[in-house]
Structures are given as C-alpha cells and as structure tokens.
Coordinates of N, CA and C in Angstrom, one line a residue:
M119 N -9.0 24.4 -3.0 CA -7.7 23.8 -2.5 C -7.7 22.3 -3.0
T120 N -6.5 22.0 -3.5 CA -6.4 20.6 -4.1 C -5.6 19.7 -3.0
T121 N -5.8 18.4 -3.2 CA -5.2 17.5 -2.2 C -3.7 17.6 -2.3
S122 N -3.1 17.9 -3.3 CA -1.7 18.0 -3.2 C -1.1 18.9 -2.2
F123 N -2.0 19.7 -1.7 CA -1.6 20.7 -0.7 C -1.9 20.2 0.7
I124 N -2.5 19.0 0.9 CA -2.9 18.6 2.2 C -1.7 18.4 3.2
V125 N -1.6 18.9 4.4 CA -0.7 18.8 5.3 C -1.4 18.6 6.6
L126 N -1.1 17.5 7.3 CA -1.7 17.1 8.6 C -0.4 17.3 9.5
E127 N -0.6 18.1 10.5 CA 0.5 18.3 11.6 C -0.1 18.4 12.9
K128 N 0.8 18.5 13.9 CA 0.4 18.7 15.4 C -0.6 19.8 15.4
G129 N -1.8 19.5 16.2 CA -2.8 20.6 16.2 C -3.9 20.5 15.3
A130 N -3.7 19.6 14.2 CA -4.8 19.4 13.3 C -5.9 18.5 14.0
T131 N -7.2 18.7 13.4 CA -8.3 17.9 14.0 C -9.1 17.4 12.9
G132 N -10.0 16.5 13.2 CA -11.0 16.1 12.2 C -11.0 14.7 11.7
F133 N -11.8 14.5 10.7 CA -11.9 13.1 10.0 C -10.5 12.6 9.5
K134 N -9.8 13.5 8.7 CA -8.5 13.0 8.2 C -7.5 12.6 9.2
V135 N -7.5 13.3 10.4 CA -6.6 12.9 11.5 C -7.2 11.5 12.0
T136 N -8.4 11.3 12.1 CA -8.9 10.0 12.6 C -8.6 8.9 11.6
R137 N -8.6 9.2 10.4 CA -8.2 8.2 9.4 C -6.8 7.9 9.5
L138 N -6.0 8.9 9.6 CA -4.4 8.8 9.8 C -4.1 8.0 11.0
Q139 N -4.8 8.1 12.1 CA -4.7 7.6 13.4 C -5.0 6.1 13.2
E140 N -6.2 5.8 12.5 CA -6.6 4.4 12.3 C -5.6 3.6 11.5
V141 N -5.0 4.2 10.4 CA -4.0 3.6 9.6 C -2.8 3.3 10.4
L142 N -2.3 4.3 11.1 CA -1.1 4.1 11.9 C -1.3 2.9 13.0
T143 N -2.5 2.9 13.6 CA -2.7 2.0 14.5 C -2.8 0.4 13.8
Q144 N -3.4 0.4 12.5 CA -3.4 -0.9 11.9 C -1.9 -1.3 11.6
L145 N -1.1 -0.3 11.3 CA 0.3 -0.6 11.1 C 1.1 -0.8 12.3
K146 N 0.5 -0.8 13.4 CA 1.1 -1.1 14.7 C 2.0 0.0 15.3
F147 N 1.6 1.2 14.9 CA 2.2 2.4 15.6 C 1.3 3.0 16.7
N148 N 1.9 3.3 17.8 CA 1.0 3.7 18.9 C 0.7 5.2 18.8
V149 N -0.6 5.5 18.6 CA -1.1 7.0 18.4 C -1.9 7.4 19.7
G150 N -1.9 6.5 20.7 CA -2.8 6.6 21.8 C -4.3 6.4 21.4
T151 N -5.1 7.4 21.8 CA -6.5 7.2 21.6 C -6.8 7.8 20.1
I152 N -7.6 7.1 19.4 CA -8.0 7.4 18.1 C -9.2 8.5 18.3
D153 N -8.8 9.7 18.2 CA -9.8 10.8 18.7 C -9.8 12.1 17.7
G154 N -9.1 11.8 16.5 CA -9.2 12.9 15.5 C -8.4 14.1 16.0
V155 N -7.6 14.1 16.9 CA -6.7 15.1 17.3 C -5.2 14.7 17.1
F156 N -4.5 15.5 16.3 CA -3.2 15.3 16.0 C -2.3 15.9 17.1
G157 N -2.0 14.9 18.1 CA -1.2 15.4 19.4 C 0.1 14.8 19.2
A158 N 0.8 14.9 20.3 CA 2.2 14.5 20.4 C 2.4 12.9 20.2
K159 N 1.4 12.1 20.5 CA 1.6 10.7 20.2 C 1.3 10.4 18.8
T160 N 0.5 11.0 18.2 CA 0.3 10.8 16.7 C 1.5 11.3 16.0
Q161 N 2.0 12.6 16.3 CA 3.2 13.2 15.7 C 4.5 12.1 15.9
A162 N 4.6 11.5 17.2 CA 5.7 10.5 17.3 C 5.6 9.3 16.4
A163 N 4.2 8.8 16.3 CA 3.9 7.8 15.4 C 4.2 7.9 14.0
V164 N 3.9 9.3 13.5 CA 4.3 9.5 12.2 C 5.8 9.7 12.0
I165 N 6.5 10.0 12.9 CA 8.0 10.1 12.7 C 8.5 8.8 12.7
K166 N 8.0 7.8 13.5 CA 8.5 6.5 13.5 C 8.1 5.9 12.2
F167 N 7.0 6.1 11.7 CA 6.6 5.5 10.4 C 7.6 6.0 9.3
Q168 N 7.8 7.4 9.3 CA 8.7 8.0 8.3 C 10.2 7.5 8.2
Q169 N 10.7 7.1 9.3 CA 12.0 6.8 9.6 C 12.7 5.9 8.6
P170 N 12.0 4.8 8.2 CA 12.7 3.9 7.3 C 12.7 4.3 5.8
Y171 N 12.0 5.3 5.6 CA 11.9 5.8 4.1 C 12.8 7.0 3.9
N172 N 13.8 6.9 3.1 CA 14.7 7.8 2.8 C 14.0 9.1 2.0
H173 N 13.1 8.8 1.3 CA 12.4 9.9 0.5 C 11.4 10.7 1.3
L174 N 11.2 10.4 2.5 CA 10.3 11.1 3.3 C 11.1 11.9 4.4
P175 N 10.6 13.1 4.8 CA 11.2 13.8 5.8 C 10.8 13.2 7.1
H176 N 11.6 13.1 8.1 CA 11.4 12.5 9.4 C 10.9 13.6 10.4
N177 N 9.8 14.3 10.1 CA 9.5 15.5 10.9 C 8.0 15.4 11.4
G178 N 7.4 14.3 11.3 CA 6.0 14.1 11.9 C 4.9 14.9 11.2
I179 N 5.3 15.6 10.0 CA 4.2 16.3 9.2 C 3.8 15.3 8.1
V180 N 2.4 15.2 8.0 CA 1.9 14.2 6.9 C 1.6 15.0 5.7
D181 N 2.4 14.9 4.7 CA 2.3 15.5 3.4 C 1.7 14.5 2.5
A182 N 1.5 14.8 1.3 CA 0.9 13.9 0.3 C 1.8 12.7 0.1
E183 N 3.2 12.9 0.0 CA 4.2 11.6 0.0 C 4.1 10.7 1.1
T184 N 3.8 11.3 2.3 CA 3.7 10.4 3.4 C 2.4 9.7 3.3
I185 N 1.3 10.3 3.0 CA 0.1 9.7 2.7 C 0.2 8.5 1.7
L186 N 0.8 8.8 0.7 CA 1.0 7.6 -0.3 C 1.7 6.5 0.1
Q187 N 2.8 6.8 0.9 CA 3.6 5.6 1.6 C 2.8 5.0 2.6
L188 N 1.9 5.6 3.4 CA 1.0 5.0 4.3 C 0.0 4.1 3.5
D189 N -0.4 4.6 2.5 CA -1.5 3.8 1.6 C -0.7 2.5 1.2
Q190 N 0.4 2.6 0.8 CA 1.2 1.4 0.3 C 1.5 0.5 1.5
A191 N 2.0 1.0 2.5 CA 2.3 0.2 3.7 C 1.0 -0.6 4.2
L192 N -0.1 0.1 4.2 CA -1.3 -0.5 4.7 C -1.8 -1.5 3.8
W193 N -1.8 -1.3 2.5 CA -2.1 -2.3 1.4 C -1.1 -3.7 1.6
L194 N 0.1 -3.4 1.7 CA 1.0 -4.4 1.8 C 0.9 -5.2 3.2
S195 N 0.5 -4.6 4.3 CA 0.2 -5.3 5.5 C -0.9 -6.2 5.3
Q196 N -1.9 -6.1 4.4 CA -3.1 -6.8 4.2 C -2.8 -8.0 3.3
R197 N -1.6 -8.2 2.6 CA -1.4 -9.2 1.8 C -0.7 -10.4 2.5
E198 N -1.0 -11.6 2.0 CA -0.5 -12.8 2.5 C 0.6 -13.3 1.5
T199 N 1.6 -14.0 1.9 CA 2.5 -14.7 1.1 C 1.7 -15.9 0.4
I200 N 1.8 -16.0 -0.9 CA 1.1 -17.1 -1.7 C 2.0 -17.7 -2.6
K201 N 1.7 -18.9 -2.9 CA 2.6 -19.8 -3.8 C 1.9 -20.9 -4.5
E202 N 2.3 -21.6 -5.3 CA 1.8 -22.7 -6.1 C 1.0 -23.5 -5.1
G203 N -0.2 -23.8 -5.3 CA -1.1 -24.6 -4.5 C -2.0 -23.6 -3.6
S204 N -1.7 -22.3 -3.5 CA -2.7 -21.4 -2.7 C -3.9 -21.2 -3.4
R205 N -4.9 -21.0 -2.7 CA -6.3 -20.8 -3.3 C -6.9 -19.5 -2.5
G206 N -7.8 -18.8 -3.3 CA -8.6 -17.9 -2.6 C -8.5 -16.4 -3.2
I207 N -9.1 -15.5 -2.5 CA -9.2 -14.2 -2.9 C -7.8 -13.4 -3.2
E208 N -6.8 -13.8 -2.4 CA -5.5 -13.2 -2.6 C -5.0 -13.8 -4.0
V209 N -5.2 -15.0 -4.4 CA -4.7 -15.5 -5.7 C -5.4 -14.8 -6.8
E210 N -6.8 -14.6 -6.6 CA -7.6 -13.9 -7.5 C -7.1 -12.5 -7.9
Q211 N -6.8 -11.7 -6.6 CA -6.1 -10.5 -6.8 C -4.9 -10.5 -7.5
L212 N -4.1 -11.4 -7.2 CA -2.8 -11.6 -8.0 C -3.0 -11.7 -9.5
Q213 N -3.9 -12.7 -9.8 CA -4.1 -13.0 -11.2 C -4.7 -11.7 -11.9
G214 N -5.5 -11.1 -11.2 CA -6.1 -9.9 -11.9 C -5.0 -8.8 -12.1
M215 N -4.2 -8.7 -11.1 CA -3.1 -7.6 -11.2 C -2.1 -8.0 -12.3
L216 N -1.7 -9.3 -12.5 CA -0.9 -9.8 -13.5 C -1.4 -9.6 -14.9
E217 N -2.8 -9.8 -14.9 CA -3.6 -9.5 -16.2 C -3.4 -8.1 -16.5
Y218 N -3.8 -7.2 -15.6 CA -3.7 -5.7 -15.8 C -2.3 -5.3 -16.2
A219 N -1.4 -5.9 -15.7 CA 0.1 -5.6 -16.1 C 0.6 -6.3 -17.3
N220 N -0.4 -6.9 -18.0 CA -0.1 -7.6 -19.3 C 1.0 -8.7 -19.3
F221 N 0.9 -9.5 -18.1 CA 1.8 -10.6 -18.0 C 1.1 -11.8 -18.1
G222 N 1.1 -12.3 -19.4 CA 0.4 -13.6 -19.7 C -1.1 -13.5 -19.7
S223 N -1.6 -14.4 -20.2 CA -3.2 -14.6 -20.2 C -3.6 -15.7 -19.2
L224 N -4.0 -15.2 -18.1 CA -4.3 -16.0 -16.9 C -5.9 -16.2 -16.8
K225 N -6.4 -17.3 -16.4 CA -7.7 -17.4 -15.9 C -7.8 -17.0 -14.5
V226 N -8.6 -15.9 -14.2 CA -8.6 -15.5 -12.8 C -9.7 -16.4 -12.1
D227 N -9.2 -17.4 -11.4 CA -10.0 -18.4 -10.9 C -9.7 -18.7 -9.3
G228 N -8.6 -18.0 -8.8 CA -8.4 -18.1 -7.3 C -7.5 -19.3 -7.1
F229 N -6.9 -20.1 -8.0 CA -6.2 -21.2 -7.9 C -4.7 -20.9 -8.4
F230 N -3.7 -21.0 -7.7 CA -2.3 -20.8 -7.9 C -1.7 -22.0 -8.5
G231 N -1.9 -22.2 -9.8 CA -1.4 -23.5 -10.4 C 0.0 -23.2 -11.2
A232 N 0.4 -24.1 -12.0 CA 1.6 -24.0 -12.6 C 1.6 -22.7 -13.7
K233 N 0.6 -22.4 -14.3 CA 0.5 -21.2 -15.2 C 0.7 -19.9 -14.5
T234 N 0.1 -19.8 -13.3 CA 0.2 -18.7 -12.4 C 1.6 -18.5 -12.0
K235 N 2.2 -19.7 -11.6 CA 3.5 -19.6 -11.0 C 4.5 -19.1 -12.1
A236 N 4.4 -19.7 -13.3 CA 5.3 -19.3 -14.5 C 5.1 -17.9 -14.8
T237 N 3.9 -17.4 -14.7 CA 3.6 -15.9 -15.0 C 4.3 -15.2 -13.9
V238 N 4.1 -15.5 -12.7 CA 4.9 -14.9 -11.6 C 6.3 -14.8 -11.7
I239 N 6.9 -15.9 -12.1 CA 8.3 -15.9 -12.3 C 8.7 -14.9 -13.4
D240 N 8.0 -15.0 -14.5 CA 8.2 -14.0 -15.6 C 8.1 -12.5 -15.1
F241 N 7.1 -12.2 -14.4 CA 7.0 -11.0 -13.7 C 8.1 -10.6 -12.9
Q242 N 8.5 -11.5 -11.9 CA 9.7 -11.3 -11.1 C 10.9 -10.9 -11.8
K243 N 11.3 -11.7 -12.9 CA 12.4 -11.5 -13.7 C 12.4 -10.2 -14.4
A244 N 11.2 -9.8 -14.9 CA 11.1 -8.5 -15.5 C 11.2 -7.3 -14.6
R245 N 11.0 -7.5 -13.3 CA 11.1 -6.5 -12.4 C 12.4 -6.5 -11.5
G246 N 13.3 -7.5 -11.9 CA 14.5 -7.7 -11.1 C 14.4 -8.1 -9.8
L247 N 13.4 -9.0 -9.4 CA 13.1 -9.6 -8.2 C 13.7 -11.0 -8.2
Q248 N 13.8 -11.6 -7.1 CA 14.1 -13.0 -7.0 C 13.1 -13.8 -7.6
A249 N 13.4 -14.6 -8.7 CA 12.3 -15.2 -9.5 C 12.2 -16.7 -9.0
D250 N 11.3 -16.7 -7.8 CA 11.0 -18.0 -7.2 C 9.6 -18.5 -7.3
G251 N 8.8 -17.6 -7.9 CA 7.3 -17.9 -8.1 C 6.5 -17.8 -6.8
I252 N 7.2 -17.3 -5.7 CA 6.5 -17.1 -4.5 C 6.2 -15.6 -4.4
V253 N 4.9 -15.2 -4.1 CA 4.5 -13.9 -4.0 C 4.5 -13.5 -2.5
G254 N 5.6 -12.7 -2.2 CA 5.7 -12.2 -0.8 C 5.8 -10.7 -1.0
K255 N 6.2 -10.0 0.0 CA 6.3 -8.5 0.1 C 6.8 -7.9 -1.0
Q256 N 8.0 -8.3 -1.5 CA 8.6 -7.5 -2.6 C 7.8 -7.7 -3.9
T257 N 7.2 -8.7 -4.2 CA 6.4 -9.1 -5.5 C 5.2 -8.2 -5.3
W258 N 4.6 -8.4 -4.2 CA 3.3 -7.5 -4.1 C 3.6 -6.1 -4.0
S259 N 4.7 -5.7 -3.4 CA 5.0 -4.2 -3.6 C 5.2 -3.8 -5.0
S260 N 5.8 -4.6 -6.0 CA 6.0 -4.2 -7.2 C 4.8 -4.2 -8.0
L261 N 3.9 -5.2 -7.7 CA 2.4 -5.2 -8.3 C 1.8 -3.9 -7.9
Y262 N 1.8 -3.7 -6.7 CA 1.1 -2.3 -6.2 C 1.5 -1.2 -7.0
T263 N 2.9 -1.0 -7.1 CA 3.4 0.1 -7.9 C 2.9 0.2 -9.2
L264 N 2.9 -0.9 -10.0 CA 2.3 -1.0 -11.4 C 0.8 -0.7 -11.3
A265 N 0.1 -1.2 -10.4 CA -1.4 -1.0 -10.4 C -1.7 0.4 -10.1
R266 N -0.8 1.1 -9.4 CA -1.2 2.6 -9.0 C -0.6 3.6 -9.9
H267 N 0.4 3.3 -10.8 CA 1.1 4.3 -11.5 C 0.2 5.1 -12.5
D268 N -0.9 4.5 -12.9 CA -1.8 5.2 -13.8 C -2.8 6.0 -13.0
I269 N -2.9 5.9 -11.7 CA -3.9 6.7 -11.0 C -3.3 8.0 -10.7
P270 N -4.0 9.2 -11.0 CA -3.4 10.5 -10.7 C -3.2 10.5 -9.2
Y271 N -2.2 11.3 -9.0 CA -1.6 11.5 -7.7 C -2.7 12.1 -6.7
E272 N -3.4 13.1 -7.1 CA -4.5 13.7 -6.2 C -5.4 12.6 -5.9
Q273 N -5.9 11.7 -6.9 CA -6.8 10.8 -6.7 C -6.5 9.8 -5.7
R274 N -5.2 9.5 -5.8 CA -4.7 8.5 -4.8 C -4.7 9.0 -3.4
V275 N -4.4 10.3 -3.1 CA -4.5 10.9 -1.8 C -6.0 10.9 -1.4
D276 N -6.8 11.4 -2.3 CA -8.2 11.4 -2.0 C -8.8 9.9 -1.6
N277 N -8.3 9.0 -2.3 CA -8.8 7.5 -2.0 C -8.3 7.2 -0.6
F278 N -7.2 7.8 -0.1 CA -6.7 7.3 1.2 C -7.7 7.7 2.2
F279 N -8.3 8.9 2.0 CA -9.3 9.4 3.0 C -10.7 9.0 2.8
A280 N -10.8 8.2 1.7 CA -12.2 7.6 1.3 C -12.9 6.9 2.5
V281 N -14.1 6.8 2.7 CA -14.8 6.2 3.8 C -14.5 4.7 3.8
E282 N -14.4 4.0 2.5 CA -14.0 2.6 2.4 C -12.6 2.2 2.7
G283 N -11.7 3.2 2.7 CA -10.3 3.0 3.0 C -9.6 2.6 1.7
C284 N -8.5 1.8 2.0 CA -7.6 1.5 0.9 C -8.1 0.3 0.1

C-alpha cells in the first residue's frame, strides 16, 4: 500500500493518529487528549483545520492533501518574521532557501544584510508578493512551496509521519 492512499478518519488508531493529534495541538486546535485514537474531538479539530482551505474537503477525513496542508501550516507556524538587521538560524534558513531557488549568490552567514534584503525583494517581485524585503508568512509560504516542489508527493506524506517531524 502506498502513502497516497493514506486516510485517517474517526475510529483510526495508532502512531499516525498520535502524530496528527500532536500537529493539530501545535497548531492550536483542540484534539482533547493526545492518545492515538481518532475520536470526535480529533475529527472536529480536523474539520476546523480544513475550513479555511478551499482545495480541501471539510469532512474531518485526513487524506494526503490534508496531510500536506498540515505539514505546510506546521512549518509556517515555526517561522519568525525577519528583516534587515535580523540574525540567526532563521536567516541562515532563508539564505539557504534563496540559494536553492537560484535567487542571487548569497553568503549563508545568518546575517540579514543589504544583499540578503535585495535578494528577498527580487524573490518577492518574481513571486508577485509585496516587495518590501521583509520575510513574513507570505514570503515564507512561497519559499516553502519552491523548496518542496521537487520532493515526490509520497515522500512528503511519509516525511510528515517521520519520527523527527517536519
């Protein structure tokens, strides 16, 4: 059985349900107790998660598309808004992702200087985003999409359930 056929729904149990409950909890959805049992509270949390996304059914069933959206939402929830003058791991990650996307030649040094800002603005313009050089949710989301597009669908679903997480 391949991961593209994974479906978690009310009544399911096990590690994958536990992982789902952990992620939903991190995203501030109430699943009740994290116990590996897909009950009514987990189903209600999934429906609430699905509602803002037009491409997802709002049925409380976790298919591969819902898993991929959960993965993206979790990843984005862990990103900080950064701008010129910022320092640290988030900046290193940004610089690495811009390099991966072939936007300029940046030194991955964890310092958001003028060159990083100019590269961010170029990226934002190319992606139809507000070109302000500030990396917030929309810019991070666009970078996430670019970084994940080469990873096969099934591998992305498998990665969601990996012990290390997202």
